[in-house]
């Protein structure tokens, strides 16, 4: 890195139990996407209110990862009534697994 230059901005998160660094500038997010995804990103940014831009950028930064599939699996588990590993409001203790139907 040259003196006075800034390091690339990154977001740190966890996907599928692994620490992941995500691109955190518009050019680096676009570079991580396919050309079709980058075009979709540009179209979405053009119609997104400024206050919502960080959320949109974070979602697109996660696009090349397995985050969406991981989220869908969690939503399916919750929809089936399995709330294991969930924490009740007002408690730090995970809920017990749902008993199996006999």
mmCIF file of N, CA, C and O in Angstrom:
data_model
loop_
_atom_site.group_PDB
_atom_site.id
_atom_site.type_symbol
_atom_site.label_atom_id
_atom_site.label_comp_id
_atom_site.label_asym_id
_atom_site.label_seq_id
_atom_site.Cartn_x
_atom_site.Cartn_y
_atom_site.Cartn_z
ATOM 1 N N UNK A 1 0.855 -1.169 0.000
ATOM 2 C CA UNK A 1 0.000 0.000 0.000
ATOM 3 C C UNK A 1 0.901 1.232 0.000
ATOM 4 O O UNK A 1 1.841 1.333 0.755
ATOM 5 N N UNK A 2 0.588 2.189 -0.857
ATOM 6 C CA UNK A 2 1.361 3.421 -0.924
ATOM 7 C C UNK A 2 1.066 4.292 0.273
ATOM 8 O O UNK A 2 -0.021 4.230 0.855
ATOM 9 N N UNK A 3 2.059 5.111 0.642
ATOM 10 C CA UNK A 3 1.857 6.036 1.756
ATOM 11 C C UNK A 3 0.700 6.965 1.417
ATOM 12 O O UNK A 3 0.612 7.508 0.329
ATOM 13 N N UNK A 4 -0.217 7.109 2.354
ATOM 14 C CA UNK A 4 -1.361 7.992 2.169
ATOM 15 C C UNK A 4 -2.544 7.329 1.487
ATOM 16 O O UNK A 4 -3.605 7.916 1.396
ATOM 17 N N UNK A 5 -2.385 6.094 0.980
ATOM 18 C CA UNK A 5 -3.527 5.433 0.350
ATOM 19 C C UNK A 5 -4.345 4.704 1.407
ATOM 20 O O UNK A 5 -3.833 4.304 2.443
ATOM 21 N N UNK A 6 -5.609 4.532 1.124
ATOM 22 C CA UNK A 6 -6.532 3.877 2.046
ATOM 23 C C UNK A 6 -6.636 2.390 1.702
ATOM 24 O O UNK A 6 -6.665 2.032 0.532
ATOM 25 N N UNK A 7 -6.712 1.520 2.699
ATOM 26 C CA UNK A 7 -6.944 0.105 2.393
ATOM 27 C C UNK A 7 -8.375 -0.065 1.887
ATOM 28 O O UNK A 7 -9.246 0.760 2.165
ATOM 29 N N UNK A 8 -8.604 -1.112 1.117
ATOM 30 C CA UNK A 8 -9.965 -1.388 0.666
ATOM 31 C C UNK A 8 -10.856 -1.605 1.874
ATOM 32 O O UNK A 8 -10.485 -2.297 2.814
ATOM 33 N N UNK A 9 -12.011 -0.997 1.839
ATOM 34 C CA UNK A 9 -12.978 -1.165 2.924
ATOM 35 C C UNK A 9 -13.590 -2.557 2.823
ATOM 36 O O UNK A 9 -13.898 -3.037 1.734
ATOM 37 N N UNK A 10 -13.741 -3.213 3.963
ATOM 38 C CA UNK A 10 -14.376 -4.526 4.006
ATOM 39 C C UNK A 10 -15.352 -4.579 5.164
ATOM 40 O O UNK A 10 -15.210 -3.861 6.150
ATOM 41 N N UNK A 11 -16.361 -5.421 5.005
ATOM 42 C CA UNK A 11 -17.260 -5.756 6.095
ATOM 43 C C UNK A 11 -16.872 -7.146 6.564
ATOM 44 O O UNK A 11 -16.531 -8.008 5.763
ATOM 45 N N UNK A 12 -16.937 -7.369 7.864
ATOM 46 C CA UNK A 12 -16.620 -8.664 8.446
ATOM 47 C C UNK A 12 -17.930 -9.299 8.920
ATOM 48 O O UNK A 12 -18.725 -8.648 9.597
ATOM 49 N N UNK A 13 -18.144 -10.553 8.555
ATOM 50 C CA UNK A 13 -19.338 -11.268 8.984
ATOM 51 C C UNK A 13 -19.021 -12.753 9.059
ATOM 52 O O UNK A 13 -17.895 -13.170 8.826
ATOM 53 N N UNK A 14 -20.022 -13.540 9.387
ATOM 54 C CA UNK A 14 -19.882 -14.991 9.447
ATOM 55 C C UNK A 14 -20.931 -15.598 8.531
ATOM 56 O O UNK A 14 -22.107 -15.252 8.613
ATOM 57 N N UNK A 15 -20.491 -16.493 7.653
ATOM 58 C CA UNK A 15 -21.385 -17.220 6.748
ATOM 59 C C UNK A 15 -21.048 -18.693 6.871
ATOM 60 O O UNK A 15 -19.886 -19.078 6.730
ATOM 61 N N UNK A 16 -22.055 -19.487 7.164
ATOM 62 C CA UNK A 16 -21.875 -20.938 7.325
ATOM 63 C C UNK A 16 -20.781 -21.264 8.338
ATOM 64 O O UNK A 16 -19.967 -22.168 8.132
ATOM 65 N N UNK A 17 -20.734 -20.475 9.410
ATOM 66 C CA UNK A 17 -19.790 -20.724 10.486
ATOM 67 C C UNK A 17 -18.367 -20.269 10.210
ATOM 68 O O UNK A 17 -17.486 -20.498 11.025
ATOM 69 N N UNK A 18 -18.133 -19.628 9.076
ATOM 70 C CA UNK A 18 -16.789 -19.156 8.729
ATOM 71 C C UNK A 18 -16.759 -17.639 8.694
ATOM 72 O O UNK A 18 -17.685 -17.002 8.183
ATOM 73 N N UNK A 19 -15.665 -17.061 9.210
ATOM 74 C CA UNK A 19 -15.461 -15.612 9.106
ATOM 75 C C UNK A 19 -15.230 -15.261 7.643
ATOM 76 O O UNK A 19 -14.477 -15.948 6.943
ATOM 77 N N UNK A 20 -15.902 -14.216 7.181
ATOM 78 C CA UNK A 20 -15.819 -13.805 5.784
ATOM 79 C C UNK A 20 -15.621 -12.296 5.736
ATOM 80 O O UNK A 20 -16.279 -11.553 6.474
ATOM 81 N N UNK A 21 -14.717 -11.847 4.881
ATOM 82 C CA UNK A 21 -14.562 -10.426 4.598
ATOM 83 C C UNK A 21 -15.309 -10.130 3.304
ATOM 84 O O UNK A 21 -15.077 -10.795 2.285
ATOM 85 N N UNK A 22 -16.205 -9.163 3.359
ATOM 86 C CA UNK A 22 -17.004 -8.787 2.194
ATOM 87 C C UNK A 22 -16.540 -7.449 1.643
ATOM 88 O O UNK A 22 -16.134 -6.570 2.408
ATOM 89 N N UNK A 23 -16.645 -7.251 0.336
ATOM 90 C CA UNK A 23 -16.328 -5.942 -0.220
ATOM 91 C C UNK A 23 -17.307 -4.917 0.335
ATOM 92 O O UNK A 23 -18.468 -5.227 0.571
ATOM 93 N N UNK A 24 -16.815 -3.699 0.559
ATOM 94 C CA UNK A 24 -17.678 -2.699 1.200
ATOM 95 C C UNK A 24 -17.641 -1.344 0.496
ATOM 96 O O UNK A 24 -17.916 -0.319 1.108
ATOM 97 N N UNK A 25 -17.298 -1.350 -0.767
ATOM 98 C CA UNK A 25 -17.441 -0.141 -1.585
ATOM 99 C C UNK A 25 -18.198 -0.540 -2.834
ATOM 100 O O UNK A 25 -18.171 -1.720 -3.240
ATOM 101 N N UNK A 26 -18.852 0.395 -3.445
ATOM 102 C CA UNK A 26 -19.625 0.068 -4.641
ATOM 103 C C UNK A 26 -18.752 -0.579 -5.722
ATOM 104 O O UNK A 26 -19.129 -1.625 -6.268
ATOM 105 N N UNK A 27 -17.574 -0.038 -6.036
ATOM 106 C CA UNK A 27 -16.761 -0.694 -7.071
ATOM 107 C C UNK A 27 -16.334 -2.120 -6.710
ATOM 108 O O UNK A 27 -16.330 -3.007 -7.565
ATOM 109 N N UNK A 28 -15.981 -2.367 -5.444
ATOM 110 C CA UNK A 28 -15.534 -3.715 -5.087
ATOM 111 C C UNK A 28 -16.710 -4.691 -5.001
ATOM 112 O O UNK A 28 -16.551 -5.877 -5.308
ATOM 113 N N UNK A 29 -17.877 -4.214 -4.615
ATOM 114 C CA UNK A 29 -19.072 -5.073 -4.629
ATOM 115 C C UNK A 29 -19.396 -5.442 -6.073
ATOM 116 O O UNK A 29 -19.615 -6.611 -6.391
ATOM 117 N N UNK A 30 -19.412 -4.446 -6.972
ATOM 118 C CA UNK A 30 -19.700 -4.710 -8.387
ATOM 119 C C UNK A 30 -18.705 -5.704 -8.970
ATOM 120 O O UNK A 30 -19.070 -6.593 -9.740
ATOM 121 N N UNK A 31 -17.425 -5.576 -8.610
ATOM 122 C CA UNK A 31 -16.385 -6.445 -9.159
ATOM 123 C C UNK A 31 -16.569 -7.905 -8.736
ATOM 124 O O UNK A 31 -16.129 -8.813 -9.444
ATOM 125 N N UNK A 32 -17.224 -8.135 -7.600
ATOM 126 C CA UNK A 32 -17.434 -9.495 -7.100
ATOM 127 C C UNK A 32 -18.655 -10.167 -7.728
ATOM 128 O O UNK A 32 -18.873 -11.366 -7.529
ATOM 129 N N UNK A 33 -19.431 -9.419 -8.488
ATOM 130 C CA UNK A 33 -20.672 -9.924 -9.076
ATOM 131 C C UNK A 33 -20.474 -10.323 -10.530
ATOM 132 O O UNK A 33 -19.526 -9.879 -11.187
ATOM 133 N N UNK A 34 -21.396 -11.133 -11.029
ATOM 134 C CA UNK A 34 -21.418 -11.419 -12.460
ATOM 135 C C UNK A 34 -21.870 -10.149 -13.181
ATOM 136 O O UNK A 34 -22.475 -9.259 -12.546
ATOM 137 N N UNK A 35 -21.631 -10.020 -14.475
ATOM 138 C CA UNK A 35 -22.106 -8.833 -15.198
ATOM 139 C C UNK A 35 -23.624 -8.623 -15.076
ATOM 140 O O UNK A 35 -24.078 -7.491 -14.910
ATOM 141 N N UNK A 36 -24.391 -9.703 -15.116
ATOM 142 C CA UNK A 36 -25.850 -9.570 -14.975
ATOM 143 C C UNK A 36 -26.222 -9.080 -13.577
ATOM 144 O O UNK A 36 -27.098 -8.222 -13.430
ATOM 145 N N UNK A 37 -25.565 -9.622 -12.554
ATOM 146 C CA UNK A 37 -25.829 -9.168 -11.191
ATOM 147 C C UNK A 37 -25.434 -7.704 -11.023
ATOM 148 O O UNK A 37 -26.145 -6.944 -10.369
ATOM 149 N N UNK A 38 -24.303 -7.304 -11.597
ATOM 150 C CA UNK A 38 -23.860 -5.909 -11.492
ATOM 151 C C UNK A 38 -24.872 -4.978 -12.134
ATOM 152 O O UNK A 38 -25.158 -3.896 -11.598
ATOM 153 N N UNK A 39 -25.448 -5.381 -13.251
ATOM 154 C CA UNK A 39 -26.480 -4.567 -13.903
ATOM 155 C C UNK A 39 -27.716 -4.475 -13.015
ATOM 156 O O UNK A 39 -28.326 -3.395 -12.881
ATOM 157 N N UNK A 40 -28.100 -5.587 -12.372
ATOM 158 C CA UNK A 40 -29.241 -5.572 -11.450
ATOM 159 C C UNK A 40 -28.953 -4.672 -10.246
ATOM 160 O O UNK A 40 -29.834 -3.941 -9.781
ATOM 161 N N UNK A 41 -27.724 -4.738 -9.734
ATOM 162 C CA UNK A 41 -27.319 -3.865 -8.626
ATOM 163 C C UNK A 41 -27.462 -2.406 -9.030
ATOM 164 O O UNK A 41 -28.051 -1.608 -8.288
ATOM 165 N N UNK A 42 -26.940 -2.049 -10.193
ATOM 166 C CA UNK A 42 -27.030 -0.660 -10.660
ATOM 167 C C UNK A 42 -28.483 -0.195 -10.756
ATOM 168 O O UNK A 42 -28.814 0.918 -10.334
ATOM 169 N N UNK A 43 -29.343 -1.055 -11.289
ATOM 170 C CA UNK A 43 -30.762 -0.699 -11.416
ATOM 171 C C UNK A 43 -31.404 -0.526 -10.044
ATOM 172 O O UNK A 43 -32.188 0.410 -9.828
ATOM 173 N N UNK A 44 -31.071 -1.409 -9.106
ATOM 174 C CA UNK A 44 -31.651 -1.302 -7.765
ATOM 175 C C UNK A 44 -31.156 -0.044 -7.054
ATOM 176 O O UNK A 44 -31.931 0.650 -6.399
ATOM 177 N N UNK A 45 -29.874 0.254 -7.187
ATOM 178 C CA UNK A 45 -29.321 1.453 -6.535
ATOM 179 C C UNK A 45 -30.000 2.715 -7.073
ATOM 180 O O UNK A 45 -30.259 3.640 -6.314
ATOM 181 N N UNK A 46 -30.290 2.726 -8.358
ATOM 182 C CA UNK A 46 -30.909 3.900 -8.974
ATOM 183 C C UNK A 46 -32.284 4.213 -8.386
ATOM 184 O O UNK A 46 -32.708 5.371 -8.378
ATOM 185 N N UNK A 47 -32.969 3.196 -7.862
ATOM 186 C CA UNK A 47 -34.319 3.428 -7.319
ATOM 187 C C UNK A 47 -34.385 3.322 -5.799
ATOM 188 O O UNK A 47 -35.469 3.370 -5.217
ATOM 189 N N UNK A 48 -33.239 3.172 -5.136
ATOM 190 C CA UNK A 48 -33.204 2.988 -3.684
ATOM 191 C C UNK A 48 -33.051 4.323 -2.969
ATOM 192 O O UNK A 48 -32.163 5.101 -3.300
ATOM 193 N N UNK A 49 -33.910 4.602 -1.976
ATOM 194 C CA UNK A 49 -33.726 5.814 -1.171
ATOM 195 C C UNK A 49 -32.373 5.773 -0.452
ATOM 196 O O UNK A 49 -31.892 4.702 -0.056
ATOM 197 N N UNK A 50 -31.759 6.919 -0.286
ATOM 198 C CA UNK A 50 -30.410 7.008 0.282
ATOM 199 C C UNK A 50 -30.293 6.308 1.633
ATOM 200 O O UNK A 50 -29.288 5.651 1.898
ATOM 201 N N UNK A 51 -31.299 6.431 2.475
ATOM 202 C CA UNK A 51 -31.221 5.806 3.802
ATOM 203 C C UNK A 51 -31.169 4.281 3.732
ATOM 204 O O UNK A 51 -30.691 3.628 4.654
ATOM 205 N N UNK A 52 -31.652 3.701 2.631
ATOM 206 C CA UNK A 52 -31.671 2.251 2.481
ATOM 207 C C UNK A 52 -30.434 1.705 1.762
ATOM 208 O O UNK A 52 -30.265 0.489 1.659
ATOM 209 N N UNK A 53 -29.571 2.581 1.255
ATOM 210 C CA UNK A 53 -28.410 2.125 0.487
ATOM 211 C C UNK A 53 -27.498 1.167 1.254
ATOM 212 O O UNK A 53 -27.072 0.159 0.688
ATOM 213 N N UNK A 54 -27.176 1.410 2.533
ATOM 214 C CA UNK A 54 -26.315 0.438 3.228
ATOM 215 C C UNK A 54 -26.902 -0.971 3.261
ATOM 216 O O UNK A 54 -26.169 -1.950 3.096
ATOM 217 N N UNK A 55 -28.215 -1.086 3.436
ATOM 218 C CA UNK A 55 -28.844 -2.411 3.460
ATOM 219 C C UNK A 55 -28.769 -3.082 2.100
ATOM 220 O O UNK A 55 -28.478 -4.277 1.994
ATOM 221 N N UNK A 56 -29.023 -2.326 1.051
ATOM 222 C CA UNK A 56 -28.959 -2.868 -0.308
ATOM 223 C C UNK A 56 -27.530 -3.298 -0.631
ATOM 224 O O UNK A 56 -27.296 -4.391 -1.161
ATOM 225 N N UNK A 57 -26.563 -2.464 -0.301
ATOM 226 C CA UNK A 57 -25.166 -2.807 -0.581
ATOM 227 C C UNK A 57 -24.729 -4.038 0.204
ATOM 228 O O UNK A 57 -24.023 -4.904 -0.332
ATOM 229 N N UNK A 58 -25.148 -4.144 1.449
ATOM 230 C CA UNK A 58 -24.787 -5.318 2.249
ATOM 231 C C UNK A 58 -25.381 -6.582 1.638
ATOM 232 O O UNK A 58 -24.709 -7.624 1.550
ATOM 233 N N UNK A 59 -26.628 -6.518 1.200
ATOM 234 C CA UNK A 59 -27.259 -7.693 0.589
ATOM 235 C C UNK A 59 -26.520 -8.110 -0.675
ATOM 236 O O UNK A 59 -26.246 -9.292 -0.901
ATOM 237 N N UNK A 60 -26.143 -7.134 -1.509
ATOM 238 C CA UNK A 60 -25.410 -7.457 -2.734
ATOM 239 C C UNK A 60 -23.992 -7.928 -2.429
ATOM 240 O O UNK A 60 -23.445 -8.783 -3.134
ATOM 241 N N UNK A 61 -23.359 -7.411 -1.385
ATOM 242 C CA UNK A 61 -22.021 -7.880 -1.007
ATOM 243 C C UNK A 61 -22.074 -9.350 -0.596
ATOM 244 O O UNK A 61 -21.120 -10.101 -0.808
ATOM 245 N N UNK A 62 -23.186 -9.765 -0.023
ATOM 246 C CA UNK A 62 -23.364 -11.155 0.395
ATOM 247 C C UNK A 62 -23.754 -12.076 -0.759
ATOM 248 O O UNK A 62 -23.667 -13.291 -0.630
ATOM 249 N N UNK A 63 -24.156 -11.529 -1.897
ATOM 250 C CA UNK A 63 -24.668 -12.331 -3.010
ATOM 251 C C UNK A 63 -23.726 -13.454 -3.454
ATOM 252 O O UNK A 63 -24.200 -14.564 -3.716
ATOM 253 N N UNK A 64 -22.417 -13.233 -3.554
ATOM 254 C CA UNK A 64 -21.545 -14.335 -3.993
ATOM 255 C C UNK A 64 -21.297 -15.405 -2.933
ATOM 256 O O UNK A 64 -20.640 -16.394 -3.207
ATOM 257 N N UNK A 65 -21.807 -15.225 -1.737
ATOM 258 C CA UNK A 65 -21.584 -16.184 -0.648
ATOM 259 C C UNK A 65 -22.771 -17.136 -0.532
ATOM 260 O O UNK A 65 -23.744 -17.032 -1.281
ATOM 261 N N UNK A 66 -22.705 -18.021 0.435
ATOM 262 C CA UNK A 66 -23.789 -18.963 0.705
ATOM 263 C C UNK A 66 -24.805 -18.406 1.704
ATOM 264 O O UNK A 66 -25.643 -19.147 2.212
ATOM 265 N N UNK A 67 -24.748 -17.104 1.982
ATOM 266 C CA UNK A 67 -25.611 -16.507 3.006
ATOM 267 C C UNK A 67 -27.092 -16.676 2.691
ATOM 268 O O UNK A 67 -27.883 -16.993 3.587
ATOM 269 N N UNK A 68 -27.501 -16.486 1.442
ATOM 270 C CA UNK A 68 -28.920 -16.591 1.100
ATOM 271 C C UNK A 68 -29.428 -18.009 1.314
ATOM 272 O O UNK A 68 -30.519 -18.214 1.867
ATOM 273 N N UNK A 69 -28.652 -19.006 0.916
ATOM 274 C CA UNK A 69 -29.054 -20.402 1.116
ATOM 275 C C UNK A 69 -29.139 -20.725 2.602
ATOM 276 O O UNK A 69 -30.057 -21.426 3.049
ATOM 277 N N UNK A 70 -28.192 -20.199 3.371
ATOM 278 C CA UNK A 70 -28.207 -20.411 4.816
ATOM 279 C C UNK A 70 -29.463 -19.793 5.430
ATOM 280 O O UNK A 70 -30.131 -20.418 6.267
ATOM 281 N N UNK A 71 -29.806 -18.577 5.013
ATOM 282 C CA UNK A 71 -31.011 -17.914 5.524
ATOM 283 C C UNK A 71 -32.265 -18.699 5.159
ATOM 284 O O UNK A 71 -33.158 -18.877 5.995
ATOM 285 N N UNK A 72 -32.347 -19.179 3.912
ATOM 286 C CA UNK A 72 -33.526 -19.940 3.479
ATOM 287 C C UNK A 72 -33.691 -21.212 4.315
ATOM 288 O O UNK A 72 -34.806 -21.578 4.667
ATOM 289 N N UNK A 73 -32.587 -21.864 4.655
ATOM 290 C CA UNK A 73 -32.661 -23.069 5.484
ATOM 291 C C UNK A 73 -33.182 -22.738 6.876
ATOM 292 O O UNK A 73 -34.001 -23.476 7.436
ATOM 293 N N UNK A 74 -32.750 -21.613 7.427
ATOM 294 C CA UNK A 74 -33.236 -21.194 8.750
ATOM 295 C C UNK A 74 -34.724 -20.866 8.675
ATOM 296 O O UNK A 74 -35.508 -21.293 9.535
ATOM 297 N N UNK A 75 -35.147 -20.126 7.637
ATOM 298 C CA UNK A 75 -36.566 -19.780 7.502
ATOM 299 C C UNK A 75 -37.423 -21.042 7.350
ATOM 300 O O UNK A 75 -38.502 -21.135 7.931
ATOM 301 N N UNK A 76 -36.948 -22.018 6.586
ATOM 302 C CA UNK A 76 -37.702 -23.265 6.410
ATOM 303 C C UNK A 76 -37.818 -24.004 7.741
ATOM 304 O O UNK A 76 -38.879 -24.540 8.070
ATOM 305 N N UNK A 77 -36.722 -24.023 8.508
ATOM 306 C CA UNK A 77 -36.753 -24.686 9.821
ATOM 307 C C UNK A 77 -37.759 -23.997 10.730
ATOM 308 O O UNK A 77 -38.557 -24.653 11.404
ATOM 309 N N UNK A 78 -37.749 -22.665 10.750
ATOM 310 C CA UNK A 78 -38.687 -21.937 11.597
ATOM 311 C C UNK A 78 -40.130 -22.151 11.139
ATOM 312 O O UNK A 78 -41.039 -22.319 11.959
ATOM 313 N N UNK A 79 -40.358 -22.144 9.817
ATOM 314 C CA UNK A 79 -41.705 -22.353 9.283
ATOM 315 C C UNK A 79 -42.244 -23.730 9.646
ATOM 316 O O UNK A 79 -43.453 -23.905 9.804
ATOM 317 N N UNK A 80 -41.338 -24.706 9.821
ATOM 318 C CA UNK A 80 -41.779 -26.051 10.197
ATOM 319 C C UNK A 80 -42.076 -26.158 11.688
ATOM 320 O O UNK A 80 -42.516 -27.193 12.160
ATOM 321 N N UNK A 81 -41.800 -25.071 12.445
ATOM 322 C CA UNK A 81 -42.072 -25.074 13.873
ATOM 323 C C UNK A 81 -40.869 -25.428 14.726
ATOM 324 O O UNK A 81 -40.987 -25.544 15.939
ATOM 325 N N UNK A 82 -39.709 -25.604 14.109
ATOM 326 C CA UNK A 82 -38.492 -25.930 14.847
ATOM 327 C C UNK A 82 -37.803 -24.640 15.264
ATOM 328 O O UNK A 82 -37.227 -23.943 14.441
ATOM 329 N N UNK A 83 -37.904 -24.300 16.542
ATOM 330 C CA UNK A 83 -37.313 -23.068 17.066
ATOM 331 C C UNK A 83 -36.059 -23.334 17.892
ATOM 332 O O UNK A 83 -35.612 -22.481 18.652
ATOM 333 N N UNK A 84 -35.460 -24.525 17.726
ATOM 334 C CA UNK A 84 -34.231 -24.812 18.454
ATOM 335 C C UNK A 84 -33.165 -23.803 18.038
ATOM 336 O O UNK A 84 -33.146 -23.320 16.906
ATOM 337 N N UNK A 85 -32.317 -23.477 18.960
ATOM 338 C CA UNK A 85 -31.262 -22.469 18.785
ATOM 339 C C UNK A 85 -31.786 -21.038 18.751
ATOM 340 O O UNK A 85 -31.004 -20.104 18.595
ATOM 341 N N UNK A 86 -33.085 -20.851 18.877
ATOM 342 C CA UNK A 86 -33.645 -19.499 18.953
ATOM 343 C C UNK A 86 -33.608 -19.034 20.409
ATOM 344 O O UNK A 86 -33.631 -19.847 21.330
ATOM 345 N N UNK A 87 -33.549 -17.751 20.611
ATOM 346 C CA UNK A 87 -33.549 -17.185 21.953
ATOM 347 C C UNK A 87 -34.832 -16.390 22.117
ATOM 348 O O UNK A 87 -35.164 -15.543 21.294
ATOM 349 N N UNK A 88 -35.565 -16.688 23.181
ATOM 350 C CA UNK A 88 -36.809 -15.993 23.479
ATOM 351 C C UNK A 88 -36.521 -14.553 23.877
ATOM 352 O O UNK A 88 -35.504 -14.272 24.521
ATOM 353 N N UNK A 89 -37.397 -13.645 23.508
ATOM 354 C CA UNK A 89 -37.246 -12.249 23.933
ATOM 355 C C UNK A 89 -37.195 -12.215 25.455
ATOM 356 O O UNK A 89 -37.980 -12.856 26.134
ATOM 357 N N UNK A 90 -36.243 -11.486 25.987
ATOM 358 C CA UNK A 90 -36.114 -11.367 27.427
ATOM 359 C C UNK A 90 -35.296 -12.483 28.061
ATOM 360 O O UNK A 90 -35.220 -12.579 29.272
ATOM 361 N N UNK A 91 -34.699 -13.338 27.236
ATOM 362 C CA UNK A 91 -33.891 -14.437 27.764
ATOM 363 C C UNK A 91 -32.651 -14.598 26.901
ATOM 364 O O UNK A 91 -32.665 -14.308 25.722
ATOM 365 N N UNK A 92 -31.584 -15.083 27.528
ATOM 366 C CA UNK A 92 -30.376 -15.386 26.775
ATOM 367 C C UNK A 92 -30.224 -16.882 26.543
ATOM 368 O O UNK A 92 -29.240 -17.321 25.973
ATOM 369 N N UNK A 93 -31.185 -17.661 27.014
ATOM 370 C CA UNK A 93 -31.116 -19.113 26.900
ATOM 371 C C UNK A 93 -31.829 -19.582 25.633
ATOM 372 O O UNK A 93 -32.967 -19.197 25.381
ATOM 373 N N UNK A 94 -31.182 -20.443 24.827
ATOM 374 C CA UNK A 94 -31.840 -20.976 23.638
ATOM 375 C C UNK A 94 -33.063 -21.803 24.012
ATOM 376 O O UNK A 94 -33.095 -22.435 25.063
ATOM 377 N N UNK A 95 -34.053 -21.782 23.160
ATOM 378 C CA UNK A 95 -35.240 -22.618 23.358
ATOM 379 C C UNK A 95 -34.871 -24.069 23.136
ATOM 380 O O UNK A 95 -34.004 -24.377 22.325
ATOM 381 N N UNK A 96 -35.525 -24.994 23.824
ATOM 382 C CA UNK A 96 -35.233 -26.415 23.610
ATOM 383 C C UNK A 96 -35.755 -26.852 22.237
ATOM 384 O O UNK A 96 -36.678 -26.244 21.703
ATOM 385 N N UNK A 97 -35.192 -27.939 21.681
ATOM 386 C CA UNK A 97 -35.701 -28.461 20.413
ATOM 387 C C UNK A 97 -37.138 -28.897 20.572
ATOM 388 O O UNK A 97 -37.581 -29.295 21.648
ATOM 389 N N UNK A 98 -37.888 -28.814 19.492
ATOM 390 C CA UNK A 98 -39.278 -29.230 19.478
ATOM 391 C C UNK A 98 -39.345 -30.747 19.585
ATOM 392 O O UNK A 98 -38.607 -31.448 18.895
ATOM 393 N N UNK A 99 -40.209 -31.267 20.444
ATOM 394 C CA UNK A 99 -40.330 -32.732 20.554
ATOM 395 C C UNK A 99 -40.814 -33.320 19.231
ATOM 396 O O UNK A 99 -41.613 -32.709 18.527
ATOM 397 N N UNK A 100 -40.298 -34.477 18.904
ATOM 398 C CA UNK A 100 -40.710 -35.180 17.679
ATOM 399 C C UNK A 100 -42.133 -35.696 17.870
ATOM 400 O O UNK A 100 -42.501 -36.182 18.930
ATOM 401 N N UNK A 101 -42.915 -35.597 16.802
ATOM 402 C CA UNK A 101 -44.281 -36.148 16.841
ATOM 403 C C UNK A 101 -44.194 -37.660 16.793
ATOM 404 O O UNK A 101 -43.395 -38.233 16.084
ATOM 405 N N UNK A 102 -45.046 -38.332 17.606
ATOM 406 C CA UNK A 102 -45.007 -39.795 17.611
ATOM 407 C C UNK A 102 -46.142 -40.378 16.848
ATOM 408 O O UNK A 102 -47.059 -39.838 16.450
#
